[in-house]
Amino acid sequence: DAGVIQSPRHEVTEMGQEVTLRCKPISGHDYLFWYRQTMMRGLELLIYFNNNVPIDDSGMPEDRFSAKMPNASFSTLKIQPSEPRDSAVYFCASSLRGGIEKLFFGSGTQLSVL
Amino acid sequence: GEDVEQSLFLSVREGDSSVINCTYTDSSSTYLYWYKQEPGAGLQLLTYIFSNMDMKQDQRLTVLLNKKDKHLSLRIADTQTGDSAIYFCAESDRSNDYKLSFGAGTTVTVRA
């Protein structure tokens, strides 16, 4: 398996624009997590899904953030409209049974909002 | 995360042992984890320890858990240049083992 695949690797956009981050989890994994990493706040869990259903979105910072998982092999994290303070590295991770088992991370999307 | 604290930097000479320390607040965490992040990459699970254990050894890695003091440490024996990375301590959420809270990460620099 190629691991968790995220795209794009880098995204530079202007304030107010819509940003869509994409993730393909490892085949067969039933948990998918979106994390955000910043220098100030470290690694924060934004939302996670189990069997494509959002279980906990309490970490999503604002209504500008939304996440979907239309099927077992694809998830998106959308920011609309984007703001400079959204600049961060966004990681997607998947696992077979949540945190107890190995959590496999993607390489991340470096987002810069100007 | 606020509940997990680590020192930010550690510099160690190649061949020496590295010890990375972490304190956590949730005494009911079932599992505690150490993750490694290399530049430009995602986090990789290094090892984890179940909360009823005191120690776990895995090749060059030794994890020590002091539940009374809520203190977790990771010792890397014979540190190599390839060990230069950011190391994250994480605990599972008290109500949900699937949610992990991460520390801010310790940047380990191995010098020749």
CSV table of N, CA, C and O in Angstrom, one decimal, chain B residues 10-51:
chain,number,residue,atom,x,y,z
B,10,LEU,N,16.5,19.2,22.4
B,10,LEU,CA,17.5,18.4,23.0
B,10,LEU,C,18.6,18.2,22.0
B,10,LEU,O,18.4,17.9,20.8
B,11,SER,N,19.8,18.5,22.4
B,11,SER,CA,21.0,18.3,21.6
B,11,SER,C,21.8,17.1,22.2
B,11,SER,O,22.1,17.1,23.4
B,12,VAL,N,22.2,16.2,21.3
B,12,VAL,CA,22.9,15.0,21.9
B,12,VAL,C,24.1,14.7,20.9
B,12,VAL,O,23.9,14.9,19.7
B,13,ARG,N,25.1,14.1,21.4
B,13,ARG,CA,26.3,13.7,20.6
B,13,ARG,C,26.0,12.3,20.0
B,13,ARG,O,25.5,11.5,20.7
B,14,GLU,N,26.4,12.1,18.8
B,14,GLU,CA,26.3,10.8,18.2
B,14,GLU,C,26.9,9.7,19.0
B,14,GLU,O,28.0,9.9,19.5
B,15,GLY,N,26.2,8.6,19.2
B,15,GLY,CA,26.7,7.6,20.0
B,15,GLY,C,26.2,7.6,21.5
B,15,GLY,O,26.2,6.6,22.2
B,16,ASP,N,25.8,8.8,22.0
B,16,ASP,CA,25.3,8.9,23.3
B,16,ASP,C,23.9,8.5,23.4
B,16,ASP,O,23.2,8.3,22.4
B,17,SER,N,23.4,8.4,24.6
B,17,SER,CA,21.9,8.1,24.8
B,17,SER,C,21.2,9.5,24.8
B,17,SER,O,21.6,10.5,25.4
B,18,SER,N,20.0,9.4,24.3
B,18,SER,CA,19.0,10.6,24.4
B,18,SER,C,17.9,10.2,25.3
B,18,SER,O,17.4,9.1,25.3
B,19,VAL,N,17.5,11.1,26.1
B,19,VAL,CA,16.3,10.9,26.9
B,19,VAL,C,15.4,12.1,26.7
B,19,VAL,O,15.7,13.2,27.0
B,20,ILE,N,14.2,11.8,26.3
B,20,ILE,CA,13.1,12.8,26.1
B,20,ILE,C,12.0,12.6,27.1
B,20,ILE,O,11.6,11.4,27.3
B,21,ASN,N,11.7,13.6,27.8
B,21,ASN,CA,10.7,13.5,28.8
B,21,ASN,C,9.4,14.2,28.5
B,21,ASN,O,9.3,15.1,27.7
B,22,CYS,N,8.4,13.7,29.2
B,22,CYS,CA,7.0,14.1,28.9
B,22,CYS,C,6.2,14.0,30.1
B,22,CYS,O,6.3,13.0,30.9
B,23,THR,N,5.3,15.0,30.4
B,23,THR,CA,4.4,14.9,31.5
B,23,THR,C,3.0,15.0,30.9
B,23,THR,O,2.8,15.7,30.0
B,24,TYR,N,2.1,14.3,31.5
B,24,TYR,CA,0.7,14.3,31.0
B,24,TYR,C,-0.2,14.5,32.2
B,24,TYR,O,0.2,14.3,33.4
B,25,THR,N,-1.5,14.8,31.9
B,25,THR,CA,-2.4,15.1,33.1
B,25,THR,C,-3.5,14.1,33.3
B,25,THR,O,-4.1,14.0,34.3
B,26,ASP,N,-3.8,13.3,32.2
B,26,ASP,CA,-5.0,12.4,32.3
B,26,ASP,C,-4.6,11.1,32.8
B,26,ASP,O,-4.1,10.2,32.1
B,27,SER,N,-4.8,10.8,34.1
B,27,SER,CA,-4.4,9.6,34.7
B,27,SER,C,-5.1,8.4,34.2
B,27,SER,O,-4.7,7.2,34.5
B,28,SER,N,-6.2,8.6,33.5
B,28,SER,CA,-7.0,7.5,33.1
B,28,SER,C,-6.7,7.1,31.6
B,28,SER,O,-7.4,6.3,31.0
B,29,SER,N,-5.7,7.8,31.1
B,29,SER,CA,-5.3,7.4,29.7
B,29,SER,C,-4.9,5.9,29.6
B,29,SER,O,-4.2,5.4,30.5
B,30,THR,N,-5.4,5.3,28.6
B,30,THR,CA,-5.2,3.8,28.5
B,30,THR,C,-3.8,3.6,27.9
B,30,THR,O,-3.1,2.7,28.3
B,31,TYR,N,-3.5,4.4,26.9
B,31,TYR,CA,-2.2,4.2,26.2
B,31,TYR,C,-1.5,5.5,26.1
B,31,TYR,O,-2.1,6.6,26.0
B,32,LEU,N,-0.1,5.4,26.1
B,32,LEU,CA,0.7,6.6,25.9
B,32,LEU,C,1.7,6.2,24.7
B,32,LEU,O,2.1,5.1,24.6
B,33,TYR,N,1.9,7.2,23.9
B,33,TYR,CA,2.6,7.0,22.6
B,33,TYR,C,3.8,7.9,22.5
B,33,TYR,O,3.9,9.0,23.0
B,34,TRP,N,4.7,7.4,21.7
B,34,TRP,CA,5.8,8.2,21.1
B,34,TRP,C,5.8,8.2,19.6
B,34,TRP,O,5.8,7.1,19.0
B,35,TYR,N,5.7,9.4,19.0
B,35,TYR,CA,5.7,9.5,17.6
B,35,TYR,C,7.0,10.3,17.1
B,35,TYR,O,7.5,11.1,17.9
B,36,LYS,N,7.4,10.0,15.9
B,36,LYS,CA,8.6,10.7,15.4
B,36,LYS,C,8.2,11.4,14.1
B,36,LYS,O,7.5,10.8,13.3
B,37,GLN,N,8.7,12.6,13.9
B,37,GLN,CA,8.4,13.4,12.7
B,37,GLN,C,9.7,13.8,12.1
B,37,GLN,O,10.4,14.6,12.7
B,38,GLU,N,10.0,13.3,10.9
B,38,GLU,CA,11.2,13.8,10.2
B,38,GLU,C,10.8,15.0,9.3
B,38,GLU,O,9.6,15.2,9.0
B,39,PRO,N,11.7,15.8,8.9
B,39,PRO,CA,11.4,17.0,8.1
B,39,PRO,C,10.6,16.7,6.9
B,39,PRO,O,10.9,15.8,6.1
B,40,GLY,N,9.5,17.5,6.7
B,40,GLY,CA,8.6,17.4,5.6
B,40,GLY,C,7.8,16.1,5.5
B,40,GLY,O,7.2,15.8,4.5
B,41,ALA,N,7.7,15.4,6.6
B,41,ALA,CA,6.9,14.2,6.6
B,41,ALA,C,5.9,14.2,7.7
B,41,ALA,O,5.9,15.1,8.6
B,42,GLY,N,5.0,13.2,7.7
B,42,GLY,CA,4.0,13.1,8.7
B,42,GLY,C,4.6,12.3,9.9
B,42,GLY,O,5.8,12.0,9.9
B,43,LEU,N,3.8,12.2,11.0
B,43,LEU,CA,4.3,11.5,12.2
B,43,LEU,C,4.3,10.0,12.0
B,43,LEU,O,3.4,9.4,11.3
B,44,GLN,N,5.3,9.3,12.6
B,44,GLN,CA,5.3,7.9,12.5
B,44,GLN,C,5.3,7.4,13.9
B,44,GLN,O,6.1,7.9,14.8
B,45,LEU,N,4.5,6.3,14.2
B,45,LEU,CA,4.5,5.8,15.5
B,45,LEU,C,5.8,5.0,15.8
B,45,LEU,O,6.2,4.2,15.0
B,46,LEU,N,6.5,5.4,16.9
B,46,LEU,CA,7.7,4.7,17.3
B,46,LEU,C,7.4,3.6,18.2
B,46,LEU,O,7.8,2.4,18.0
B,47,THR,N,6.6,3.9,19.2
B,47,THR,CA,6.3,2.9,20.2
B,47,THR,C,5.1,3.4,21.1
B,47,THR,O,4.8,4.5,21.1
B,48,TYR,N,4.5,2.4,21.8
B,48,TYR,CA,3.5,2.9,22.7
B,48,TYR,C,3.5,1.9,23.9
B,48,TYR,O,4.1,0.8,23.9
B,49,ILE,N,2.9,2.4,25.0
B,49,ILE,CA,3.0,1.6,26.3
B,49,ILE,C,1.6,1.6,26.9
B,49,ILE,O,0.9,2.7,26.8
B,50,PHE,N,1.1,0.5,27.3
B,50,PHE,CA,-0.1,0.4,28.0
B,50,PHE,C,0.0,0.9,29.4
B,50,PHE,O,1.1,0.8,30.0
B,51,SER,N,-1.0,1.5,29.9
B,51,SER,CA,-0.9,2.3,31.2
B,51,SER,C,-0.6,1.4,32.4
B,51,SER,O,-0.2,1.9,33.4
